[in-house]
Each structure stands twice: as structure tokens, then as C-alpha cells.
Short mmCIF file of N, CA, C and O in Angstrom, two decimals:
data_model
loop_
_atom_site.label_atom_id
_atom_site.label_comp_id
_atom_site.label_asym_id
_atom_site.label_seq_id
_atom_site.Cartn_x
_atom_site.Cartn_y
_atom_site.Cartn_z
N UNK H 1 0.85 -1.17 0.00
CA UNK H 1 0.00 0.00 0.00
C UNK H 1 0.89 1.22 0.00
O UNK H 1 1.95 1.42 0.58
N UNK H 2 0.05 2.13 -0.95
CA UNK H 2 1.45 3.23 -0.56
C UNK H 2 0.91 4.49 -0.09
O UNK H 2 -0.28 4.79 -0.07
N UNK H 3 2.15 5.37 0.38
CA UNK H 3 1.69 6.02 1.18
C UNK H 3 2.19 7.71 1.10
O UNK H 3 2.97 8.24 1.88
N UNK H 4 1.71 8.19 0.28
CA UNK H 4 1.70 9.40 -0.81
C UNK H 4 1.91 10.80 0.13
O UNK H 4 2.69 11.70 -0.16
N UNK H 5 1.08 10.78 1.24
CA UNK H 5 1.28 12.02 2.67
C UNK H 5 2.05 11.37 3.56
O UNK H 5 1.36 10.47 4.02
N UNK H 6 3.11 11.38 4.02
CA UNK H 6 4.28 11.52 4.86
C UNK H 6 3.50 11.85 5.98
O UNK H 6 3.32 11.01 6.86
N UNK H 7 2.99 13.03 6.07
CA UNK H 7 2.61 13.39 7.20
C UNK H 7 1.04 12.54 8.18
O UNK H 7 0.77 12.69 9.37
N UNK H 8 0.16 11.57 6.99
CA UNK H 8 -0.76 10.51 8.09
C UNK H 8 0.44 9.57 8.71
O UNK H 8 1.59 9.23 8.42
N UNK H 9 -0.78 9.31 9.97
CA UNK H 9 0.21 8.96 11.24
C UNK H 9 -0.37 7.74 11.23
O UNK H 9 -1.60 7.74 11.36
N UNK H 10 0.22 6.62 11.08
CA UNK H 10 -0.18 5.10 11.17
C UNK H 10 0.01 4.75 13.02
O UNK H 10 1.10 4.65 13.58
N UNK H 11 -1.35 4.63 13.69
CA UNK H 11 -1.56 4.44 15.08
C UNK H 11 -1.45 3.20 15.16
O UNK H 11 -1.10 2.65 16.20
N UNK H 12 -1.82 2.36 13.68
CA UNK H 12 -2.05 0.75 14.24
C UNK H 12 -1.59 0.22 12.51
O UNK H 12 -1.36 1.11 11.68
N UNK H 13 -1.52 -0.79 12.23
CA UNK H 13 -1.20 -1.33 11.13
C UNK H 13 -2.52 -2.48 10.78
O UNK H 13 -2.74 -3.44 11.52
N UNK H 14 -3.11 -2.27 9.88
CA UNK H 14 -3.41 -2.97 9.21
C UNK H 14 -3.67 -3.99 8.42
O UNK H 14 -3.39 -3.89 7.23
N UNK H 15 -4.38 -5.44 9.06
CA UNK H 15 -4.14 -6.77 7.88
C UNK H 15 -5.13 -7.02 7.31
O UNK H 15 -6.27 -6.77 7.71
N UNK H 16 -4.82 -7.56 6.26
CA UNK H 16 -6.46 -7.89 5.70
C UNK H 16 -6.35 -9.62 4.90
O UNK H 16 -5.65 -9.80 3.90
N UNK H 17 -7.15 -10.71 5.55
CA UNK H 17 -6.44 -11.98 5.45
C UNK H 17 -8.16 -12.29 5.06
O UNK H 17 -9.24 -11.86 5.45
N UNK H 18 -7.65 -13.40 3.96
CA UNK H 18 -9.15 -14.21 3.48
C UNK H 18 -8.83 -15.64 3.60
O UNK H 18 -7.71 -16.16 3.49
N UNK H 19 -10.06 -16.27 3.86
CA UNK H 19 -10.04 -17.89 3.98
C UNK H 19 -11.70 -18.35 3.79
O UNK H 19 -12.73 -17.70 3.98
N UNK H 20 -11.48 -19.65 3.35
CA UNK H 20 -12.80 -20.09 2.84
C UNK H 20 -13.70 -20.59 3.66
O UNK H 20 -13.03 -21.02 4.60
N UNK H 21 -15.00 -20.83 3.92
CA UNK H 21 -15.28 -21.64 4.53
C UNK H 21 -15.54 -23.09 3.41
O UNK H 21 -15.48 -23.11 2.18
N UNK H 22 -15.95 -24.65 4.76
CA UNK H 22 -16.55 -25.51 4.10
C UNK H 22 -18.20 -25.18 3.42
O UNK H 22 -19.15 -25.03 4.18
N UNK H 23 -18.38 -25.10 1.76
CA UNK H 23 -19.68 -25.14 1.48
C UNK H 23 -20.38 -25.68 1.38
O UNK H 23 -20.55 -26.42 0.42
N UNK H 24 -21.59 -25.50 2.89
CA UNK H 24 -22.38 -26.03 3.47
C UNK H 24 -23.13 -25.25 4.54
O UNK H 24 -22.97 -24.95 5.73
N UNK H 25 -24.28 -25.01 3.28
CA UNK H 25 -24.68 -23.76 4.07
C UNK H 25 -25.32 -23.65 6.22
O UNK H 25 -25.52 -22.65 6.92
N UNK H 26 -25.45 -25.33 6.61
CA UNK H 26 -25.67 -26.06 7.91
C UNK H 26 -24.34 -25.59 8.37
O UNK H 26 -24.47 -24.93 9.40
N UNK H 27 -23.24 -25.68 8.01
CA UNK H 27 -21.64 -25.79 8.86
C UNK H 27 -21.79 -24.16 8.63
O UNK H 27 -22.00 -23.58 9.69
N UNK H 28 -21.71 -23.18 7.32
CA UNK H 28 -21.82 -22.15 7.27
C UNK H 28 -22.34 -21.18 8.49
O UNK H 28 -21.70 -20.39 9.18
N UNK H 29 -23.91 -21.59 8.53
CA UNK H 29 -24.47 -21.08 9.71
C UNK H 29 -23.91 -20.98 10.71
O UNK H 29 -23.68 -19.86 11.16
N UNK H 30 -23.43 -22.36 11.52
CA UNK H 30 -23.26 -22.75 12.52
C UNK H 30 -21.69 -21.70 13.36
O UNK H 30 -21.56 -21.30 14.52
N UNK H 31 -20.77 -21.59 12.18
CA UNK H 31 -20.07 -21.18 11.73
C UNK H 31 -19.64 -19.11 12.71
O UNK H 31 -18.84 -18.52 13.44
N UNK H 32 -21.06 -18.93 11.82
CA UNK H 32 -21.59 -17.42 12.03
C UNK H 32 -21.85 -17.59 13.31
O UNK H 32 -21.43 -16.68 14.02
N UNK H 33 -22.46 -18.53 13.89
CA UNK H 33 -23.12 -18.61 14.86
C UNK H 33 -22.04 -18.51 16.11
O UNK H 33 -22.01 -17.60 16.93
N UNK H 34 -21.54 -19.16 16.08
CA UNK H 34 -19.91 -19.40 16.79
C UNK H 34 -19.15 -18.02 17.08
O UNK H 34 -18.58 -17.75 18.14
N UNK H 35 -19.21 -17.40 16.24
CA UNK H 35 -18.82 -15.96 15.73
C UNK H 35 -19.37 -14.59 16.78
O UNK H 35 -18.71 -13.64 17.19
N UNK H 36 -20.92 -14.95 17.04
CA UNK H 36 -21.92 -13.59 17.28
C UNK H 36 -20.98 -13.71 18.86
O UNK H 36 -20.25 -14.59 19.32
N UNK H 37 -21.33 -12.63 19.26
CA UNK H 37 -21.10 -12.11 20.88
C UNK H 37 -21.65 -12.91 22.00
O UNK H 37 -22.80 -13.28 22.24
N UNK H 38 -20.42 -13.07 22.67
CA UNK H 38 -20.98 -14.54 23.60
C UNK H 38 -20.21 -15.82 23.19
O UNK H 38 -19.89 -16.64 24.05
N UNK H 39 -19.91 -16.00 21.79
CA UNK H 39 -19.87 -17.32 21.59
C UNK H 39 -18.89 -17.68 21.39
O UNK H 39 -18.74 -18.89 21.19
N UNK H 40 -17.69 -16.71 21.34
CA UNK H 40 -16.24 -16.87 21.40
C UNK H 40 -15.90 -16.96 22.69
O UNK H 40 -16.25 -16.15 23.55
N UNK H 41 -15.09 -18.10 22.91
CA UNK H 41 -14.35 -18.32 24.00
C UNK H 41 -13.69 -17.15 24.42
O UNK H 41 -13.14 -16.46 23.56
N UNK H 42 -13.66 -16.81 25.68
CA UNK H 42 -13.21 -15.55 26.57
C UNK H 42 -11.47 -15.80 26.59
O UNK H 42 -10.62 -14.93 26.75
N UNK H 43 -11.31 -16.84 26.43
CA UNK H 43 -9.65 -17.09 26.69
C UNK H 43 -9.43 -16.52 25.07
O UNK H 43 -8.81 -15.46 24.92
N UNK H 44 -9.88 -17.12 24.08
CA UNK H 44 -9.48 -16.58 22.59
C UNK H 44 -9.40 -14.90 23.15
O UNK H 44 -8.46 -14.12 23.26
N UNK H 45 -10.85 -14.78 23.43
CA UNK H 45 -10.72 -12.93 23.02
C UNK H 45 -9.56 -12.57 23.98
O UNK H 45 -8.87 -11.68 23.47
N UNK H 46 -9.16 -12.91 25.05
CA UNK H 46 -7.91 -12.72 25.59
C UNK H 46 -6.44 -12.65 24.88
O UNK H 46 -5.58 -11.77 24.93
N UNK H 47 -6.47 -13.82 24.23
CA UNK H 47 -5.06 -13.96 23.46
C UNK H 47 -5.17 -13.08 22.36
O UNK H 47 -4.24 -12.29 22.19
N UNK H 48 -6.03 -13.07 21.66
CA UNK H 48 -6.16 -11.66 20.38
C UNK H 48 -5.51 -10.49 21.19
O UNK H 48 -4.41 -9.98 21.03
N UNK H 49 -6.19 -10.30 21.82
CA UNK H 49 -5.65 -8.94 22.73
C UNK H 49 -4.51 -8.59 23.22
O UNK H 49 -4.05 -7.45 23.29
N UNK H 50 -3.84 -10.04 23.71
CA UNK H 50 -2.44 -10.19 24.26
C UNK H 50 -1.63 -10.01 23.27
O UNK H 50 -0.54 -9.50 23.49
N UNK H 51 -1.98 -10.36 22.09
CA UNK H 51 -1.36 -10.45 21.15
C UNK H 51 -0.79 -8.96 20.56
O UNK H 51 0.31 -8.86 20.02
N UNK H 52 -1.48 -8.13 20.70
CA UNK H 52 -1.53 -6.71 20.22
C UNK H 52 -2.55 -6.16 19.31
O UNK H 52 -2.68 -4.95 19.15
N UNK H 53 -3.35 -7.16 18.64
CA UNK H 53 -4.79 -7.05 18.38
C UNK H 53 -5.68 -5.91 18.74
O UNK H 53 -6.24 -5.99 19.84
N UNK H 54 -5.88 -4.95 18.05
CA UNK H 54 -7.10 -3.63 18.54
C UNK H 54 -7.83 -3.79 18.06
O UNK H 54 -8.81 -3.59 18.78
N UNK H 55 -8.16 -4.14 16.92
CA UNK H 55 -9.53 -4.31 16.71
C UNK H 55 -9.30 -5.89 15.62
O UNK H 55 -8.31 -6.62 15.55
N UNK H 56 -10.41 -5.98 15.03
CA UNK H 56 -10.58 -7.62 14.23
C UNK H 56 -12.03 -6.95 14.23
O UNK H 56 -12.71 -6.32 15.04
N UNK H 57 -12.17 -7.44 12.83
CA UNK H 57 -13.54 -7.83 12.01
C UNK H 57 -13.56 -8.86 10.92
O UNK H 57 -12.77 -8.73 9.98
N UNK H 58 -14.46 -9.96 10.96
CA UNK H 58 -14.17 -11.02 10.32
C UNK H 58 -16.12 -11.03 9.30
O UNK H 58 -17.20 -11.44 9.73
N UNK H 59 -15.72 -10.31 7.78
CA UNK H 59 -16.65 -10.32 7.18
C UNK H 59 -17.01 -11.20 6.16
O UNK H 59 -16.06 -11.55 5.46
N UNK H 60 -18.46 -11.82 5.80
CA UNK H 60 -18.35 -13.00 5.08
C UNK H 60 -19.56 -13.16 3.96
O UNK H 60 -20.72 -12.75 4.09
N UNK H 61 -19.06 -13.80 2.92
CA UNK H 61 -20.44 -13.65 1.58
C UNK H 61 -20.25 -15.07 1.49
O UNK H 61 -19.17 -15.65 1.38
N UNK H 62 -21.23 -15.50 1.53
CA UNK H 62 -21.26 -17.13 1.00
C UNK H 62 -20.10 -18.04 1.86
O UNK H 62 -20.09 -18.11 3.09
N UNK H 63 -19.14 -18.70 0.98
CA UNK H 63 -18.37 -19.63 1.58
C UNK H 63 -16.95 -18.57 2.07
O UNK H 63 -15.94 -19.05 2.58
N UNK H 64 -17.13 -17.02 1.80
CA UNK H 64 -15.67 -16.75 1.47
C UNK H 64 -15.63 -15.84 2.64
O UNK H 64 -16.64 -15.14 2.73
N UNK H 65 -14.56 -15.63 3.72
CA UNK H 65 -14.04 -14.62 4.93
C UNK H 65 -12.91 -13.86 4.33
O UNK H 65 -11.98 -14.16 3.59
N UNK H 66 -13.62 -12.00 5.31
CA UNK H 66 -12.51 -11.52 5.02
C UNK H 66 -12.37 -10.95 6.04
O UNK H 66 -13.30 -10.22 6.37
N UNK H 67 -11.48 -11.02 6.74
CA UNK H 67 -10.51 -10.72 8.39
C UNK H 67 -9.89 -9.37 8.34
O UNK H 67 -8.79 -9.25 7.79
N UNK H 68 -10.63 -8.13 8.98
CA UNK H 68 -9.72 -7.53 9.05
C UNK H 68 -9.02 -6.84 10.32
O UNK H 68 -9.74 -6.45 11.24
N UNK H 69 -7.70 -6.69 10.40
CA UNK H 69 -7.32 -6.67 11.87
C UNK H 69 -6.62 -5.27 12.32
O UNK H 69 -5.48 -5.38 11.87
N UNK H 70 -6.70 -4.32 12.83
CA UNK H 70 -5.81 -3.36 13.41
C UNK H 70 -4.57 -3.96 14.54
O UNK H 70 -4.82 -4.64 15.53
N UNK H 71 -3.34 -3.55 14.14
CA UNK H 71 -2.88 -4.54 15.74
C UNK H 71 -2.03 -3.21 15.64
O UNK H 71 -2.09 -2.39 14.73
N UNK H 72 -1.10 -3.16 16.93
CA UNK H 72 -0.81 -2.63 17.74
C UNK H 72 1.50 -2.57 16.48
O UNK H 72 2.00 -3.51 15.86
N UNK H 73 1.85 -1.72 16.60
CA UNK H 73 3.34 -1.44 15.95
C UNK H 73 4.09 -3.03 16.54
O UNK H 73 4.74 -3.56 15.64
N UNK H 74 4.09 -3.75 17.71
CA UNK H 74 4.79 -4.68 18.06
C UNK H 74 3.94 -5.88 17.72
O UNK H 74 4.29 -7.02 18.02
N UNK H 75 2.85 -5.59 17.10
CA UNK H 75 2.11 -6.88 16.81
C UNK H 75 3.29 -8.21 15.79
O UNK H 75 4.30 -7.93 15.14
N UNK H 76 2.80 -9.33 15.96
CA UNK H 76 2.27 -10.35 17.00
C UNK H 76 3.42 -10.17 18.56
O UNK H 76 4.64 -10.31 18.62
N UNK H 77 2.37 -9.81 19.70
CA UNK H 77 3.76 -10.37 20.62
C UNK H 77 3.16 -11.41 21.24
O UNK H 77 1.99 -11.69 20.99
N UNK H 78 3.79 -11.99 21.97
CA UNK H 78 4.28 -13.31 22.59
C UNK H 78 2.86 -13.21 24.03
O UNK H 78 2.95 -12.48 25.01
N UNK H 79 1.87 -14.01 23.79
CA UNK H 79 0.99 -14.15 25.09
C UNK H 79 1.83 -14.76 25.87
O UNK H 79 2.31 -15.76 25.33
N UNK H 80 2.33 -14.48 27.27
CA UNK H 80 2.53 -15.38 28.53
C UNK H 80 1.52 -16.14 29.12
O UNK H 80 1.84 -16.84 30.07
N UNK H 81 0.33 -16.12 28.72
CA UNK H 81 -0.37 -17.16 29.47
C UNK H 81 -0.52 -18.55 28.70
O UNK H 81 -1.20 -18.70 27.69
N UNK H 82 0.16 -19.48 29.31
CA UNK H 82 -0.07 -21.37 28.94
C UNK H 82 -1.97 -21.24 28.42
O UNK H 82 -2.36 -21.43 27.27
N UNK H 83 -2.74 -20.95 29.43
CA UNK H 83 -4.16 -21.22 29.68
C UNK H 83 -4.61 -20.44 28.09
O UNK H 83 -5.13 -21.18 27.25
N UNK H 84 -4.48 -19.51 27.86
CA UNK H 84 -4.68 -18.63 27.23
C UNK H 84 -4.54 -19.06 25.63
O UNK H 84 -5.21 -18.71 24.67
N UNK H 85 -3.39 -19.98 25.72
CA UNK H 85 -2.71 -20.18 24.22
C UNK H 85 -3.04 -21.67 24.10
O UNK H 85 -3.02 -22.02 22.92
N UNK H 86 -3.38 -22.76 25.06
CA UNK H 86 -3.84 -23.87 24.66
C UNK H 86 -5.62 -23.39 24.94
O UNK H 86 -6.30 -24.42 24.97
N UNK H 87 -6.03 -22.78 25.04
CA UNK H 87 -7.56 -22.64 24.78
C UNK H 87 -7.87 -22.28 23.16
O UNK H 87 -8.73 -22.84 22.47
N UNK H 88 -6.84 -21.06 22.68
CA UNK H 88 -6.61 -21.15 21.65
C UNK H 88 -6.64 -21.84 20.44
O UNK H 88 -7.31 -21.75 19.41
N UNK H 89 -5.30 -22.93 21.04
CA UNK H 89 -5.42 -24.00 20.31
C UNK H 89 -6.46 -25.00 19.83
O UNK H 89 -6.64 -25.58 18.76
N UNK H 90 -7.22 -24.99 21.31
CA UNK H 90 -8.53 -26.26 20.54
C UNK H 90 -9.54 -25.62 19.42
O UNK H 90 -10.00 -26.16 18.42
N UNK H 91 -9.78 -23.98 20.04
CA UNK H 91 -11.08 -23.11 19.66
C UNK H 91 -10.34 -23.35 18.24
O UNK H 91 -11.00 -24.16 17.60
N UNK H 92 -9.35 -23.00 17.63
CA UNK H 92 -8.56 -23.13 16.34
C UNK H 92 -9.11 -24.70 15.80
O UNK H 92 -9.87 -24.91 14.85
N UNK H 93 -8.61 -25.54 16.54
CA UNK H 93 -9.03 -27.30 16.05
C UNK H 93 -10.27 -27.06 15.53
O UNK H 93 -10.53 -27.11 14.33
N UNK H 94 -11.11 -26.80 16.47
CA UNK H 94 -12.65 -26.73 16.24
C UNK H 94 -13.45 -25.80 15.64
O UNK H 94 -14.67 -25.82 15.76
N UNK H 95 -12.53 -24.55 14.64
CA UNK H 95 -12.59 -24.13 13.42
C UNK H 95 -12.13 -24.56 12.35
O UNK H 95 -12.51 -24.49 11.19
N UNK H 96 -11.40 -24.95 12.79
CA UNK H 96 -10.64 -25.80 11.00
C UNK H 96 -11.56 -26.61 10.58
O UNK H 96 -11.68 -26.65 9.36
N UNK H 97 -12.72 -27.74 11.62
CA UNK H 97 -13.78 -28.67 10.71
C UNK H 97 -14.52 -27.35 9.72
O UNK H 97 -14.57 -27.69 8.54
N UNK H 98 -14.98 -26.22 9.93
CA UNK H 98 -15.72 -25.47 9.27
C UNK H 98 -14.98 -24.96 7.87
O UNK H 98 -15.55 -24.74 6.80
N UNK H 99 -13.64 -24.84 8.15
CA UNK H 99 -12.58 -23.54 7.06
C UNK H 99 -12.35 -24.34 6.14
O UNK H 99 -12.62 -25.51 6.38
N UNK H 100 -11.73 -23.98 4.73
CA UNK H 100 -11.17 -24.60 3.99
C UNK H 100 -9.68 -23.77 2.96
O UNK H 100 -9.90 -23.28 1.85
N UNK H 101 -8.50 -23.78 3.50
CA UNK H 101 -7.31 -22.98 3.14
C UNK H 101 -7.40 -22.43 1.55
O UNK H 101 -8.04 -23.20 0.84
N UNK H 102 -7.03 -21.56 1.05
CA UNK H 102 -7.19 -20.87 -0.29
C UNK H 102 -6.01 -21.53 -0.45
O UNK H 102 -4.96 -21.60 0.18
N UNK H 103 -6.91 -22.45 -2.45
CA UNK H 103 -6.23 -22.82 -3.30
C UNK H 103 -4.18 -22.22 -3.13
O UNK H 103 -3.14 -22.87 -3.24
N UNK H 104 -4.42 -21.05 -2.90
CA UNK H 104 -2.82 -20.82 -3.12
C UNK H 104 -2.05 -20.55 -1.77
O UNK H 104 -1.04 -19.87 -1.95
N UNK H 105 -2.26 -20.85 -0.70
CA UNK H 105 -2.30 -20.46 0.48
C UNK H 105 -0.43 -21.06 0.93
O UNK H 105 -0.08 -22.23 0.82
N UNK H 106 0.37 -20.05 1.35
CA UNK H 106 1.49 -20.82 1.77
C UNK H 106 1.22 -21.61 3.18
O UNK H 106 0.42 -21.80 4.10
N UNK H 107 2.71 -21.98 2.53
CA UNK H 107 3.07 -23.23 4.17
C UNK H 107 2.50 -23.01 5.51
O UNK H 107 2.45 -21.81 5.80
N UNK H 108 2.17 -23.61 6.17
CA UNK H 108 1.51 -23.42 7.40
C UNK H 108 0.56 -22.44 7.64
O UNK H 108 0.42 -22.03 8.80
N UNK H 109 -0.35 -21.82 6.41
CA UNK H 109 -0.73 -20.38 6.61
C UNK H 109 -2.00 -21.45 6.56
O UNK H 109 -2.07 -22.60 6.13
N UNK H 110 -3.18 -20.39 7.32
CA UNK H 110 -4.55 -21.16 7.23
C UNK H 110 -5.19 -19.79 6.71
O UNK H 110 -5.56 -19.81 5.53
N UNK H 111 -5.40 -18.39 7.53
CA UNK H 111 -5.69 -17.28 6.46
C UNK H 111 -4.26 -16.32 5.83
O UNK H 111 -3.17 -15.90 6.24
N UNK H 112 -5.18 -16.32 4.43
CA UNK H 112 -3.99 -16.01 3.69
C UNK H 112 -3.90 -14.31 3.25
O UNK H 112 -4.79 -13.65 2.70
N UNK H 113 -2.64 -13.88 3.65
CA UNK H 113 -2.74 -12.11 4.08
C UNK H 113 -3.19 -11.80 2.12
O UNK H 113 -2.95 -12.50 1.14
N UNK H 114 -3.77 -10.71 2.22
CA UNK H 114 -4.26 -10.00 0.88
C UNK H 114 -3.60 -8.83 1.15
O UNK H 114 -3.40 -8.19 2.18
N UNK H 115 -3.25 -8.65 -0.24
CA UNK H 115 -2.62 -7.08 -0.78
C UNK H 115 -3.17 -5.80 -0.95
O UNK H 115 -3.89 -5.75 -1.95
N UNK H 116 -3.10 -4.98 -0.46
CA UNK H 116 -3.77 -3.98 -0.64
C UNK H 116 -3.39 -2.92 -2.28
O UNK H 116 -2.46 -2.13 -2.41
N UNK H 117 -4.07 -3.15 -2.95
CA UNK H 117 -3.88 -2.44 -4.54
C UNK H 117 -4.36 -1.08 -4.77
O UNK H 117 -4.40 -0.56 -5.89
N UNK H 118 -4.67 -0.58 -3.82
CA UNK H 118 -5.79 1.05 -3.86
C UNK H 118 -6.03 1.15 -2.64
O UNK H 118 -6.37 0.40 -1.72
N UNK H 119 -5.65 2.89 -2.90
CA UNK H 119 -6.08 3.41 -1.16
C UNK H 119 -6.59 4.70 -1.34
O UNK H 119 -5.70 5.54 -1.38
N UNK H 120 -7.31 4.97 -1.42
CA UNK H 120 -8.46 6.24 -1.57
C UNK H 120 -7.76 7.58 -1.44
O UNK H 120 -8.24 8.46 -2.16
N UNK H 121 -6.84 7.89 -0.76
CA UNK H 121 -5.94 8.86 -0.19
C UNK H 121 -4.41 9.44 -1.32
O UNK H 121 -3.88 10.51 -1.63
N UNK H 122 -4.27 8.19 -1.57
CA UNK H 122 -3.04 7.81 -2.59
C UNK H 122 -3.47 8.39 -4.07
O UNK H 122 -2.69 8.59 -5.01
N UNK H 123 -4.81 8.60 -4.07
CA UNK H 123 -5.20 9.42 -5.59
C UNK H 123 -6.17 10.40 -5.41
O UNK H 123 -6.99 10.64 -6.30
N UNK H 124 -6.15 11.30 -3.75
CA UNK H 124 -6.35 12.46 -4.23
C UNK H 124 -5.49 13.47 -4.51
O UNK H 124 -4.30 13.62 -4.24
N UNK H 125 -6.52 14.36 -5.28
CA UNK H 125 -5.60 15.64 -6.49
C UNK H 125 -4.78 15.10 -7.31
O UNK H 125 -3.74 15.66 -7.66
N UNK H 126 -5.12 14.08 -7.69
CA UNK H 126 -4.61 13.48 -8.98
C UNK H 126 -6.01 13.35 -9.87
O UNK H 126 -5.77 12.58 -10.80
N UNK H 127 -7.50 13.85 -9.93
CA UNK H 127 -7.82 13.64 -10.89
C UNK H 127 -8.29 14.99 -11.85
O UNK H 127 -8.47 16.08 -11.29
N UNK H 128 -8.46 14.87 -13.15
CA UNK H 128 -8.77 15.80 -13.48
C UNK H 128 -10.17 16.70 -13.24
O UNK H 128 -10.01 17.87 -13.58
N UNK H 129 -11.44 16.40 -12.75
CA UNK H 129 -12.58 16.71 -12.70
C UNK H 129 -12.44 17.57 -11.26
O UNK H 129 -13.42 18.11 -10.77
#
């Protein structure tokens, strides 16, 4: 992404990661459902946070997610809590029956980071009208 004014102040950095779900619109649901407020494990929303995580929004059309995350200049850091990071781990297990990794997805990656090609800012007073 580029970044044309010197002078905006980047407070948080920006990811923007897509992954599929399984299509089925029963697992789909269930899926969303898992998702709404309440239904995330309190230890997950912990480790996001620990992590350097400020915000996360995870938006979705049909089978396809798109994650987007604000984190913090030292993002990813290191959670110290054991409890925290194997709760993690299962809530993760017990998303993967739902997900399904993009066709081109590297090594060990489950969502796969997207590029940012246009930034609204980067082409003003560049047009003629």
C-alpha cells in the first residue's frame, strides 16, 4: 500500500487476510453462529488482545471470509499465558472442521494475508474533474 502524505500517522497497522469456509450452508451457519457475541471463547478474546490485536472484524459472503485486523506497531507479541494459548489451540481445532485454506495459500498459513492495490488517499488531487 502506498503512502503518498508523509505526514498521516499510522496508530495501528493494518491486515487484511481471506479464507474459505466448508460449502455447506448447515456448517456455514453454525459457523456465524460461533462468531456472534458470547460465543467466542473468553480465553481466545484474551489472546487476540495479548497479542496486540485492537480491533478484528471477520466479514463474510457465501463460503468466502474476510478478516480484518488493526494490531498494535509490536504486533504479533508473545501471550505469557499457557491457559490462554492452549484454549486457543482447541477453539482453532474446532474451526478448521468449518474452514477450507485458499487454493494458493502458503506453508503453514490457514488465512492467507491480501494485498492492498488502492487506497483512496493515494489518488487524491490526482484527478482531473
Amino acid at each position: 500500500m502506498g503512502n503518498s502524505d508523509p505526514g498521516r500517522l499510522l496508530v495501528s497497522r493494518r491486515h487484511c487476510l481471506a479464507l474459505d469456509l466448508v460449502n455447506d450452508v448447515a456448517l456455514i451457519q453454525e459457523y456465524c453462529r460461533m462468531h456472534e457475541p458470547g460465543s467466542v471463547w473468553p480465553a481466545v478474546i484474551d489472546h487476540i488482545r495479548a497479542q496486540g490485536i485492537e480491533s478484528m472484524e471477520i466479514w463474510q459472503r457465501g463460503d468466502r471470509l474476510l478478516m480484518i485486523i488493526e494490531a498494535s506497531d509490536d504486533y504479533p507479541r508473545t501471550d505469557p499465558s499457557e491457559f490462554r494459548c492452549l484454549e486457543t489451540v482447541r477453539w482453532e481445532a474446532c474451526m478448521s472442521t468449518f474452514q477450507r485454506v485458499l487454493t494458493d495459500h502458503g506453508p503453514g498459513e490457514k488465512w492467507s494475508p491480501m494485498r492492498c492495490i488502492f487506497h483512496l488517499t493515494d489518488h487524491l488531487g490526482k484527478s482531473d474533474t
